[in-house]
Short mmCIF file of C-alpha atoms in Angstrom, two decimals:
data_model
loop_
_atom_site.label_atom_id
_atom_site.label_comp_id
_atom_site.label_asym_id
_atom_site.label_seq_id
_atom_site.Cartn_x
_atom_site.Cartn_y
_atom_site.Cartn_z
CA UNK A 1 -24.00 -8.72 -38.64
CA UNK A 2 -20.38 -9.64 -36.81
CA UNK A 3 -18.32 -11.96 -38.84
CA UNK A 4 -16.66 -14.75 -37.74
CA UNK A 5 -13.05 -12.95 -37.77
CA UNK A 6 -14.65 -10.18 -35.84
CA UNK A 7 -15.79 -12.50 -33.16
CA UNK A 8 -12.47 -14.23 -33.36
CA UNK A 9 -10.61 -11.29 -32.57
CA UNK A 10 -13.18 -9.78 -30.02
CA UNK A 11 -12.31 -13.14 -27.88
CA UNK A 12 -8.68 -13.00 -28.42
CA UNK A 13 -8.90 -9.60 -26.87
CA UNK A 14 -10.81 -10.28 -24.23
CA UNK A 15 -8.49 -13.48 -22.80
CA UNK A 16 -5.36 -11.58 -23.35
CA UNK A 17 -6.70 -8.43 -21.27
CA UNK A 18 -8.31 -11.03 -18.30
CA UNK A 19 -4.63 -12.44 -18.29
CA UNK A 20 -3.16 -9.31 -18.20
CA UNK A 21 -5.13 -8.34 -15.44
CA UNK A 22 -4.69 -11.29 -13.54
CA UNK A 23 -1.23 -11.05 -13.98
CA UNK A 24 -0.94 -7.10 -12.43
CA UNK A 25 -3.14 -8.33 -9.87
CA UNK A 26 -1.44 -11.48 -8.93
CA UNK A 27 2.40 -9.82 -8.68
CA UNK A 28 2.15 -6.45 -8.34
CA UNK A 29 -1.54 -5.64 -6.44
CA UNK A 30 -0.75 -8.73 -4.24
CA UNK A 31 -4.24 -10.02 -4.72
CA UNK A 32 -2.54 -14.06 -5.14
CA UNK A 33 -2.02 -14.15 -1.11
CA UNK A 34 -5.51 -14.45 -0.95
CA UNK A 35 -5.21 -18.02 -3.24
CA UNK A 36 -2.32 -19.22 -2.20
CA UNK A 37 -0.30 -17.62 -4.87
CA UNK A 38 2.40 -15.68 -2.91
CA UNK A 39 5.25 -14.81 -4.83
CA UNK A 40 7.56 -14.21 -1.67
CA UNK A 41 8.37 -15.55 2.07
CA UNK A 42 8.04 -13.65 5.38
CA UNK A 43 10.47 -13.18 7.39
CA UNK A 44 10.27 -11.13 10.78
CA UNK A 45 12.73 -8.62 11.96
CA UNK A 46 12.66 -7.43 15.72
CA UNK A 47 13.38 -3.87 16.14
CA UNK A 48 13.88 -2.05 19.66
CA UNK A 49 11.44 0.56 17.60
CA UNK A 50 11.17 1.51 13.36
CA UNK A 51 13.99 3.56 13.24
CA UNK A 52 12.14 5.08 10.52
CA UNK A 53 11.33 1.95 8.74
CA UNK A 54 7.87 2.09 6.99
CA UNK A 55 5.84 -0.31 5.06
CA UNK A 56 6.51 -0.72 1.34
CA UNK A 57 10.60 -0.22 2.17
CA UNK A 58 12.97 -1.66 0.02
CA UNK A 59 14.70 -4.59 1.33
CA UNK A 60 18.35 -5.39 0.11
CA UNK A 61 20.83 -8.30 0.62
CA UNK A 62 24.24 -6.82 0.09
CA UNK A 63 22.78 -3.87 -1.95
CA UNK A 64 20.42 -5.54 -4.33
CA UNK A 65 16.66 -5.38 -3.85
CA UNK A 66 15.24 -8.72 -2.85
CA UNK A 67 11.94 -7.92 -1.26
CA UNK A 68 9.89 -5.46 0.54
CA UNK A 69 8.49 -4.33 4.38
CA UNK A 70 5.10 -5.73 5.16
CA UNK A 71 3.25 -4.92 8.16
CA UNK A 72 4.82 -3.25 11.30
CA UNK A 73 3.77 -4.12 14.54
CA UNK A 74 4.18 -3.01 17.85
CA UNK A 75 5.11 -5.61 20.84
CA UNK A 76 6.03 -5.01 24.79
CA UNK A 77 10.02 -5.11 23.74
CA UNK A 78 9.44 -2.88 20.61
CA UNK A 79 8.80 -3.52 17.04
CA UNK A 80 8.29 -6.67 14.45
CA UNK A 81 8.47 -5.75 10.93
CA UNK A 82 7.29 -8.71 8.07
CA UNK A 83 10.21 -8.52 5.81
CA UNK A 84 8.64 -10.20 1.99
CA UNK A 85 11.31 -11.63 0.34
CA UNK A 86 10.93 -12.44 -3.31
CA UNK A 87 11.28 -16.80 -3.76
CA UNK A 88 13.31 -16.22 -6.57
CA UNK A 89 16.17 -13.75 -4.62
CA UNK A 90 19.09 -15.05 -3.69
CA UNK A 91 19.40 -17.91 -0.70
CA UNK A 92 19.68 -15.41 2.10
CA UNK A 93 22.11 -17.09 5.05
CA UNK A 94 20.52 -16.96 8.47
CA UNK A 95 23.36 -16.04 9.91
CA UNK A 96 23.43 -11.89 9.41
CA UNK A 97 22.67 -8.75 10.85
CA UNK A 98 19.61 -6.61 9.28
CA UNK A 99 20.88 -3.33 9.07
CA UNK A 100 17.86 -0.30 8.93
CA UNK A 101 19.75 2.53 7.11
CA UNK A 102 19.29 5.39 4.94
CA UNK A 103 18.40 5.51 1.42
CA UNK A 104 19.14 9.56 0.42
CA UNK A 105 19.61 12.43 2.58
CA UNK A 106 16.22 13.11 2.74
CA UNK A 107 16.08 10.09 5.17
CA UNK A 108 14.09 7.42 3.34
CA UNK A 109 15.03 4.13 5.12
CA UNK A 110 15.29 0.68 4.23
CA UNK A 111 16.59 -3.00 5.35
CA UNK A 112 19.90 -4.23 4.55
CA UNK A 113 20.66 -7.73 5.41
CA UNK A 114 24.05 -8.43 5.71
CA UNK A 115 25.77 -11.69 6.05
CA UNK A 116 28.35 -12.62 8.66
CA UNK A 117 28.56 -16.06 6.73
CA UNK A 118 27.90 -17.14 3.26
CA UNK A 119 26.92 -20.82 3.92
CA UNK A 120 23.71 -21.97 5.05
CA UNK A 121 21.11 -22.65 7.24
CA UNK A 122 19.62 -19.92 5.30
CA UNK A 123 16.37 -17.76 6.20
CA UNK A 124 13.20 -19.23 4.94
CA UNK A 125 9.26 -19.02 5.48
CA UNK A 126 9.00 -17.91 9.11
CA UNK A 127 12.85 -17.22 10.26
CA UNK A 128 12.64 -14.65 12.65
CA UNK A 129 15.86 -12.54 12.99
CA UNK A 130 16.43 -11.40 16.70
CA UNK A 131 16.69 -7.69 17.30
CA UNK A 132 20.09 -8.61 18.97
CA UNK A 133 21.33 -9.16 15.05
CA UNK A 134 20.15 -5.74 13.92
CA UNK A 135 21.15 -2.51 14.30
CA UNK A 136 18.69 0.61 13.09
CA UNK A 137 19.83 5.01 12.94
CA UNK A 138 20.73 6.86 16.08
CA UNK A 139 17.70 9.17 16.71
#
C-alpha cells in the first residue's frame, strides 16, 4: 500500500515536471505563440535578397543578442525577413540601419541593427525597416 508521503511526493513531482515542461515549451520550443504568450515582437526587415541570412540567425543591437530571424519571404522587390526581438531587450530606436554581416569566416551571417540616433520613436510590434536602411555582403 502507498503511504501518504509517497503520494505526497509522487504529486510534487509530477507539478514540478508539467511546469518544467511548460516552461521549455513556452520560451524555448515557441509553443506560447499559439496562446498568446509570445515572449518577443516582430519586426520586418526588407532585403534586396538574404545575403545569406537564414532563419534562426542571431540578431544583435550594437553587438549584443536581442532576438532572432523568423521566417524569410520572398516579394517582387526581394526579400522580408521577421526579425523576433526579445520584449525585455533594449528599446531599439527606429531610426538605424540593419546591417546583415558575418559571424566567423566560415560565413555564418546575422543582423546587426545599428543606430544612427539614440532617442526614440523606437521599433515596436510591426515596424518595418525599409531596405533603403540596410545594407547586406557583396556576393
Amino acid at each position: 500500500m502507498i503511504t501518504l508521503a509517497v503520494r505526497l511526493k509522487n504529486l510534487a513531482f509530477l507539478v514540478i515536471a508539467v511546469l518544467v515542461l511548460g516552461y521549455l515549451g513556452v520560451r524555448y520550443a515557441d509553443l506560447g505563440h499559439y496562446v498568446g504568450l509570445r515572449s518577443y515582437y516582430t519586426v520586418t526587415v526588407q532585403l534586396p535578397q538574404t545575403g545569406g541570412l537564414y532563419t534562426h540567425s542571431n540578431v544583435t543591437y550594437r553587438g549584443v543578442s536581442v532576438g532572432r530571424v523568423g521566417p524569410i519571404e520572398l516579394t517582387e522587390n526581394g526579400v522580408e525577413a521577421e526579425l523576433r526581438i526579445e520584449k525585455d531587450a533594449p528599446r531599439i530606436p527606429d531610426s538605424l540601419t540593419a546591417v546583415v554581416a558575418n559571424l566567423s569566416a566560415v560565413g555564418e551571417q546575422y543582423v546587426d541593427l545599428r543606430p544612427t540616433r539614440t532617442e526614440g520613436p523606437f521599433l515596436g510590434n510591426g515596424s518595418v525597416i525599409d531596405e533603403a536602411d540596410t545594407t547586406i555582403p557583396a556576393p
